[in-house]
Short mmCIF file of C-alpha atoms in Angstrom, two decimals:
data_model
loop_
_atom_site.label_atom_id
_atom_site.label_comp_id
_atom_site.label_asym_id
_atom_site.label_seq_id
_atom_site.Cartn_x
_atom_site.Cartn_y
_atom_site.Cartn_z
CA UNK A 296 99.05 157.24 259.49
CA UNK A 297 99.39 156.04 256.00
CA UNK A 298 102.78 154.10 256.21
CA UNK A 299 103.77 155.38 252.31
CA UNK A 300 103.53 159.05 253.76
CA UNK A 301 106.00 158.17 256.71
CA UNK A 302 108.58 157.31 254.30
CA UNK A 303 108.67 160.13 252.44
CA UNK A 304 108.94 162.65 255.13
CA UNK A 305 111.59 160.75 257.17
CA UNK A 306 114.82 162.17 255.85
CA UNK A 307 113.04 165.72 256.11
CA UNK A 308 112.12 165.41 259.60
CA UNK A 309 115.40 164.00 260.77
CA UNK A 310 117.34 166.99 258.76
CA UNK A 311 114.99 169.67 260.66
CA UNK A 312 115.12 168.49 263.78
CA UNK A 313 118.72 167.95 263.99
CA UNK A 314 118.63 171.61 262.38
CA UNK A 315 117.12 172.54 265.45
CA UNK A 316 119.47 171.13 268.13
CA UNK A 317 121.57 168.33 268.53
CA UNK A 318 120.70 165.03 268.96
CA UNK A 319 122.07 161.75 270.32
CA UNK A 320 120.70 158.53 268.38
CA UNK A 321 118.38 157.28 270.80
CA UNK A 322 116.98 160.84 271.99
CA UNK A 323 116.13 161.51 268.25
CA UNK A 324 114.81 157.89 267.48
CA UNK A 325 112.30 157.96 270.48
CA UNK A 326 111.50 161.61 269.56
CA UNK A 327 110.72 160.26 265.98
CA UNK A 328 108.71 157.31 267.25
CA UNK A 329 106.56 159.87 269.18
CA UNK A 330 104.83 160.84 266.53
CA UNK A 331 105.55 158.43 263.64
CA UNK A 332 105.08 154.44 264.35
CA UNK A 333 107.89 153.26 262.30
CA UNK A 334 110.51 150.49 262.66
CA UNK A 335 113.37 152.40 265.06
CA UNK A 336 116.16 150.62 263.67
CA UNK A 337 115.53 151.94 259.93
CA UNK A 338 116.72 155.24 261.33
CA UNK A 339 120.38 154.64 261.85
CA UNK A 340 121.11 154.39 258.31
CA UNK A 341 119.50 157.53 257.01
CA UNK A 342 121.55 158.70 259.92
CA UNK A 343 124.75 157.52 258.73
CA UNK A 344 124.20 157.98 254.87
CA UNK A 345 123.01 162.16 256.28
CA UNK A 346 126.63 162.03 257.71
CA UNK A 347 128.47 160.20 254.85
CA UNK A 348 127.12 163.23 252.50
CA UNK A 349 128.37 165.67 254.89
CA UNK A 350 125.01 166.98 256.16
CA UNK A 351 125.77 165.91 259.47
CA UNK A 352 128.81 165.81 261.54
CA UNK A 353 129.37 163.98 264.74
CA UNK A 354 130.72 164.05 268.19
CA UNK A 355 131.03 162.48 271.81
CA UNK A 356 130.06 163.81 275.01
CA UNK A 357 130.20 162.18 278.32
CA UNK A 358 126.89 162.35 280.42
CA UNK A 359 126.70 161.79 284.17
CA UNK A 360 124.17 159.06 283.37
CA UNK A 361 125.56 156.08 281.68
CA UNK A 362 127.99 156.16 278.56
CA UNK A 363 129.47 159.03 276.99
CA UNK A 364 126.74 159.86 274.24
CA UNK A 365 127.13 160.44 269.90
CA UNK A 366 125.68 163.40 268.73
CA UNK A 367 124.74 164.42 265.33
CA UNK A 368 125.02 168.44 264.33
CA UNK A 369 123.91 170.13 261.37
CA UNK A 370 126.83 171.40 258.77
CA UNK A 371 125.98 174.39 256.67
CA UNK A 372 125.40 172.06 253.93
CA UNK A 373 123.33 169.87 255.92
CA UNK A 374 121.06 173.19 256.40
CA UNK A 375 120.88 174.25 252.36
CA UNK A 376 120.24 170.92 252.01
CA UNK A 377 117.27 170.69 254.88
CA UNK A 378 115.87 174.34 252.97
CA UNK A 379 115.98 172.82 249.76
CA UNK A 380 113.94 169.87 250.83
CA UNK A 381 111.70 171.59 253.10
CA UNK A 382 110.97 173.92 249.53
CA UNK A 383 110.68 170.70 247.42
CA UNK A 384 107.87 169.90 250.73
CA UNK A 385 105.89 172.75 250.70
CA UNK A 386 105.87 172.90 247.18
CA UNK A 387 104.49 169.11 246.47
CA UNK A 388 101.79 169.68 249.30
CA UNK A 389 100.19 172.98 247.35
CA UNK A 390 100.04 171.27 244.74
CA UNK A 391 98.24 168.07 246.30
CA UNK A 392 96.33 170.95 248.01
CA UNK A 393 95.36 172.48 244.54
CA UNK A 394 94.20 169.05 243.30
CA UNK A 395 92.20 168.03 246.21
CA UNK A 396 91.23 171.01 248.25
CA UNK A 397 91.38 171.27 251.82
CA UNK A 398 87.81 169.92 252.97
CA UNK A 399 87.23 167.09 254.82
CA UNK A 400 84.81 164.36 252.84
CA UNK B 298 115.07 138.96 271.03
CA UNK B 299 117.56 139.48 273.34
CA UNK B 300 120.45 142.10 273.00
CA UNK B 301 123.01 139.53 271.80
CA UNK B 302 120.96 137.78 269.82
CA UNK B 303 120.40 141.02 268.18
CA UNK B 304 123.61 141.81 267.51
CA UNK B 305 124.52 138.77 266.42
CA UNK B 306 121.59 138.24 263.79
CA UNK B 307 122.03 142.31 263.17
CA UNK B 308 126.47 141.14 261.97
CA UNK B 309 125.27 137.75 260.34
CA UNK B 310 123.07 140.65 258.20
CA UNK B 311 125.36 142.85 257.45
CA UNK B 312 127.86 140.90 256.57
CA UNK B 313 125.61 138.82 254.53
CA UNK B 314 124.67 142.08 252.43
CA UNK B 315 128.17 142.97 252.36
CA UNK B 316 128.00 146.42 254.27
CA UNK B 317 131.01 148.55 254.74
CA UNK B 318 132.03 149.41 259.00
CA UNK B 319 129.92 146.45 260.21
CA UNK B 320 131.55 147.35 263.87
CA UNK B 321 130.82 150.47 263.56
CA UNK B 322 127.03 149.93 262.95
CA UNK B 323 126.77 147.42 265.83
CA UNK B 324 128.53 150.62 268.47
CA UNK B 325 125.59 152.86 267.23
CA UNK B 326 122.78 149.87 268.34
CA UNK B 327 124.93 148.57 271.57
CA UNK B 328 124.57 152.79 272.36
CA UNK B 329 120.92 152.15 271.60
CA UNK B 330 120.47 149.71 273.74
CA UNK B 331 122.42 151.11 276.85
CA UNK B 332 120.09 154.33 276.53
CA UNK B 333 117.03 151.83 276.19
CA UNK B 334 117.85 150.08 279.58
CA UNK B 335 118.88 152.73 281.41
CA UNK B 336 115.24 154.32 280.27
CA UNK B 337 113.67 151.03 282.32
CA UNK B 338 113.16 149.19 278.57
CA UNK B 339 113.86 145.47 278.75
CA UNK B 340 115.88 144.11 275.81
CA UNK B 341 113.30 142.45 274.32
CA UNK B 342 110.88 145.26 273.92
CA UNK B 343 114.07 147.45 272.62
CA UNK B 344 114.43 144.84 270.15
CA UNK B 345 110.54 145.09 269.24
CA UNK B 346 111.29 148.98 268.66
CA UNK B 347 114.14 148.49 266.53
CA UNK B 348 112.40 146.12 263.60
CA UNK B 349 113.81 143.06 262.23
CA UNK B 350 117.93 142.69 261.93
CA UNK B 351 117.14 141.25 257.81
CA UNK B 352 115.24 144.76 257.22
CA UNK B 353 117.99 147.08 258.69
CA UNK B 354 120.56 145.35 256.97
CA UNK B 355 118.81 145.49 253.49
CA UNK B 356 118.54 149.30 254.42
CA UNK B 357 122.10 149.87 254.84
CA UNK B 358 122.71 148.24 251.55
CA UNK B 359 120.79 150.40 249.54
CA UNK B 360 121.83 153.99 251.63
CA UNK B 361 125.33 152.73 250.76
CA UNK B 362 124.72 152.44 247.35
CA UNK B 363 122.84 155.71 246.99
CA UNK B 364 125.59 157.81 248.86
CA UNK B 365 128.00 155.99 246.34
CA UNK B 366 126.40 156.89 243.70
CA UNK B 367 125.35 159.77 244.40
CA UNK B 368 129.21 160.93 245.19
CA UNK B 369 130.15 163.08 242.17
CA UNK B 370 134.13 162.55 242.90
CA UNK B 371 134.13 158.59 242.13
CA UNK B 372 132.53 159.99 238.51
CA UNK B 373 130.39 157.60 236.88
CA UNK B 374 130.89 153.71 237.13
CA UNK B 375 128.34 151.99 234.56
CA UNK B 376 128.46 148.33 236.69
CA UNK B 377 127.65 150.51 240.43
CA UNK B 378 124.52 152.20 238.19
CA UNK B 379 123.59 148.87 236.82
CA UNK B 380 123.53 147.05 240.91
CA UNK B 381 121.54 149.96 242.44
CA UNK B 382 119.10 149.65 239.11
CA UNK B 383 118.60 146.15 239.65
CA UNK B 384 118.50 146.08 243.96
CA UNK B 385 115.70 148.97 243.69
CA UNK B 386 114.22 146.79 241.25
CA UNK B 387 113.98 143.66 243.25
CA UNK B 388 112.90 145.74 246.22
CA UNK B 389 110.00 147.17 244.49
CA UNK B 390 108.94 144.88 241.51
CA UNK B 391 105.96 147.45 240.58
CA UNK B 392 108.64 149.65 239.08
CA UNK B 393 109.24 146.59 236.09
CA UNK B 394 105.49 147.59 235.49
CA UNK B 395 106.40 151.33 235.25
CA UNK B 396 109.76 151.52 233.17
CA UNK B 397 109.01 148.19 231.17
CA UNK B 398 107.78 149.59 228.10
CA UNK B 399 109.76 153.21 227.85
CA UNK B 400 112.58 151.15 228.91
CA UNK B 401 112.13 148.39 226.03
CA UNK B 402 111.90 151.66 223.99
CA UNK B 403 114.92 153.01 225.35
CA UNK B 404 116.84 150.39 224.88
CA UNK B 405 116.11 149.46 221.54
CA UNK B 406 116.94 153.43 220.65
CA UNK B 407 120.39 153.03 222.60
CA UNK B 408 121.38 149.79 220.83
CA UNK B 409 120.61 151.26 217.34
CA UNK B 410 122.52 154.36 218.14
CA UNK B 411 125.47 152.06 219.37
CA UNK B 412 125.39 149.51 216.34
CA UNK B 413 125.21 152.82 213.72
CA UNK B 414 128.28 154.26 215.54
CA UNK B 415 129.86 150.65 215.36
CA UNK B 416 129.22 149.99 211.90
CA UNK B 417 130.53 153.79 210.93
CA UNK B 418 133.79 152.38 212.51
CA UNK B 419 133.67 149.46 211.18
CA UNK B 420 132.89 150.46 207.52
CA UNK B 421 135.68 152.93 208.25
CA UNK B 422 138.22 150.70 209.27
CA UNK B 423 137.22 147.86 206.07
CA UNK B 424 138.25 150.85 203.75
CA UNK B 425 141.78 151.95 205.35
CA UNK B 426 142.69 147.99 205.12
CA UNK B 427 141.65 148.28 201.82
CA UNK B 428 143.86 150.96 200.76
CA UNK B 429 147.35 149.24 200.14
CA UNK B 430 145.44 147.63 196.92
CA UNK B 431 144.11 151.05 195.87
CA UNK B 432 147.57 152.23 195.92
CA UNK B 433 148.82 149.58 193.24
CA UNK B 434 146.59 150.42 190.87
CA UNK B 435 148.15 152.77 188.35
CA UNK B 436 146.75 156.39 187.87
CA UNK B 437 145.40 155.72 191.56
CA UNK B 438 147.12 158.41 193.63
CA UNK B 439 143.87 160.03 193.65
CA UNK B 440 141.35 157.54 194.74
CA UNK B 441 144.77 156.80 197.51
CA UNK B 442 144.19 160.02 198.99
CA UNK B 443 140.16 160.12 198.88
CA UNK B 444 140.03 156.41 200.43
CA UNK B 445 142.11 158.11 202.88
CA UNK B 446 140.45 161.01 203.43
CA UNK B 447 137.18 158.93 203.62
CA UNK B 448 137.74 156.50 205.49
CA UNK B 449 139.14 159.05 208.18
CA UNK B 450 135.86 160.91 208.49
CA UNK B 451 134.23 157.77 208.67
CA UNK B 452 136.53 156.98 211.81
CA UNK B 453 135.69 160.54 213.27
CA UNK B 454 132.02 160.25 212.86
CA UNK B 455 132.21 156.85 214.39
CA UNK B 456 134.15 158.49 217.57
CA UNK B 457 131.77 161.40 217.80
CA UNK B 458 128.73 159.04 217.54
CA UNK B 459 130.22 156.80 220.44
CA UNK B 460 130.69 159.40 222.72
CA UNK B 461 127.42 161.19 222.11
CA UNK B 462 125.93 157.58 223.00
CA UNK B 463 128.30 157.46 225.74
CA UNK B 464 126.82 160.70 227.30
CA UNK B 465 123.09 159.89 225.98
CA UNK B 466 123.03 156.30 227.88
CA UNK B 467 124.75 157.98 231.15
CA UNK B 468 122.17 160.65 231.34
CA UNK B 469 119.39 157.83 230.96
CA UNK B 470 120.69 155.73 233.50
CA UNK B 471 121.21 158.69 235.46
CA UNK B 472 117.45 159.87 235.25
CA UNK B 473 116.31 156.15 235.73
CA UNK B 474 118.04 156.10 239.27
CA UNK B 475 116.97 159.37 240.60
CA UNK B 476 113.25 158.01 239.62
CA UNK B 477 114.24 154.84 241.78
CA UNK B 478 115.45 157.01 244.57
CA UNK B 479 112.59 159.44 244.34
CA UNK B 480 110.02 156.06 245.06
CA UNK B 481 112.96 154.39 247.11
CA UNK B 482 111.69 156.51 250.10
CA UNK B 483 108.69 155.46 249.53
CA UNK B 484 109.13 151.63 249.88
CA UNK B 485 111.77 150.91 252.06
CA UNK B 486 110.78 150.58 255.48
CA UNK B 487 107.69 148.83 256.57
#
């Protein structure tokens, strides 16, 4: 994929999924890198600006598996925040719809 | 790259860029790594993953200086504006292209709203020095009080004016870095 169009949704996708359930740095990296090729180590700051602003909030759990483990939550603000982006999304894609259709050239 | 080697190269970065909680950036890739080997990833192709130390660094910098500035409680600090306006610019030179010429135009309309506001003072303040001569001049009680009077609306105009172009040049250098940090997510990672 177009590496300009990675960057734009990163801070989106990291807000939603950590909307969805909580993550630990490496669990949400790899998931990331799943589907977006991007350089892994970029994702730790957005991760610890997202916090700095209060839209994420961390804590530690032990796992039976090797060290005890950091986890990022979503606050409330965190989630207006992810709706207001995700609104911000949806709107800039019908409009790039509206300009250039949906067919395939 | 090994793990220390990393790490090392990762604090010589930081450091370097001046980042705040160093340590506390190299716990979050140490817990990287530990996840990474326990996984069955060698160090070095955790280190492939992760990107270049000199590119993570950089991208601390800047998230630091957006959250900063971004912080409405610190209000608004002019020199903090003027380092995130100038480290977007270096990171993405194309923008010169884009805000040259509305920002030679900008300028040029902020400076000649400054020097108007600074000559209004100034013209102000030339008449209230004058005055002690007015005042010796017989029959000149009158043109005492009207110097006076002038040359204190002069001085208020030349307040008002300032702080109108103190609110008109933080609102442009406030739309100028939410433009940079609208396209900053655009160019900083490769």
């Amino acid at each position: 994929m177009n590496a300009q169009f990675k960057k734009g949704v990163l801070e989106l996708s990291v807000l939603t999924l950590i909307g969805r359930k909580d993550y630990y740095g490496y669990e949400l990296v790899e998931e990331i890198s799943k589907v977006l090729e991007i350089s892994e180590g970029t994702l730790y700051p957005i991760l610890r600006r997202l916090t700095e602003e209060k839209y994420f909030e961390t804590y530690l759990q032990e796992s039976s598996e090797g060290p005890p483990r950091k986890y990022y939550r979503i606050t409330k603000l965190g989630k207006e925040f992810q709706k207001e982006q995700f609104k911000q999304w949806v709107e800039f894609n019908q409009q790039i719809e509206k300009l250039i259709g949906r067919d395939i050239i | 790259m090994t793990k220390q080697e990393f790490l090392k190269n990762l604090k010589e970065e930081l450091e370097k860029n001046k980042v705040q909680n160093v340590q506390d950036i190299l716990t979050d890739y140490e817990e990287h790594f530990v996840h990474g080997l326990s996984k069955g990833k060698t160090e070095v192709e955790i280190c492939e993953g992760l990107g270049f130390p000199s590119v993570i660094a950089k991208a601390y910098q800047t998230e630091s200086l957006i959250s900063e500035i971004k912080n409405p409680e610190k209000g608004f600090n002019l020199s903090l504006a003027v380092t995130v306006i100038g480290r977007l610019l270096v990171i993405a030179p194309f923008n010169f292209l884009i805000l040259f010429i509305p920002g030679v135009v900008i300028f040029a309309l902020l400076a000649s709203g400054w020097a108007v506001s600074v000559a209004i003072g100034s013209a102000s303040l030339a008449l209230l020095s004058m005055l002690p001569f007015l005042g010796t001049v017989s029959a000149g009680a009158w043109a005492w009080v009207t110097g006076l009077s002038t040359s204190f609306g002069l001085l208020g105009l030349a307040i008002l004016g300032g702080m109108v172009m103190f609110v008109i040049t933080k609102y442009i250098v406030l739309a100028i870095i939410s433009y940079l940090q609208w396209n900053l997510k655009f160019i900083l990672q490769k």
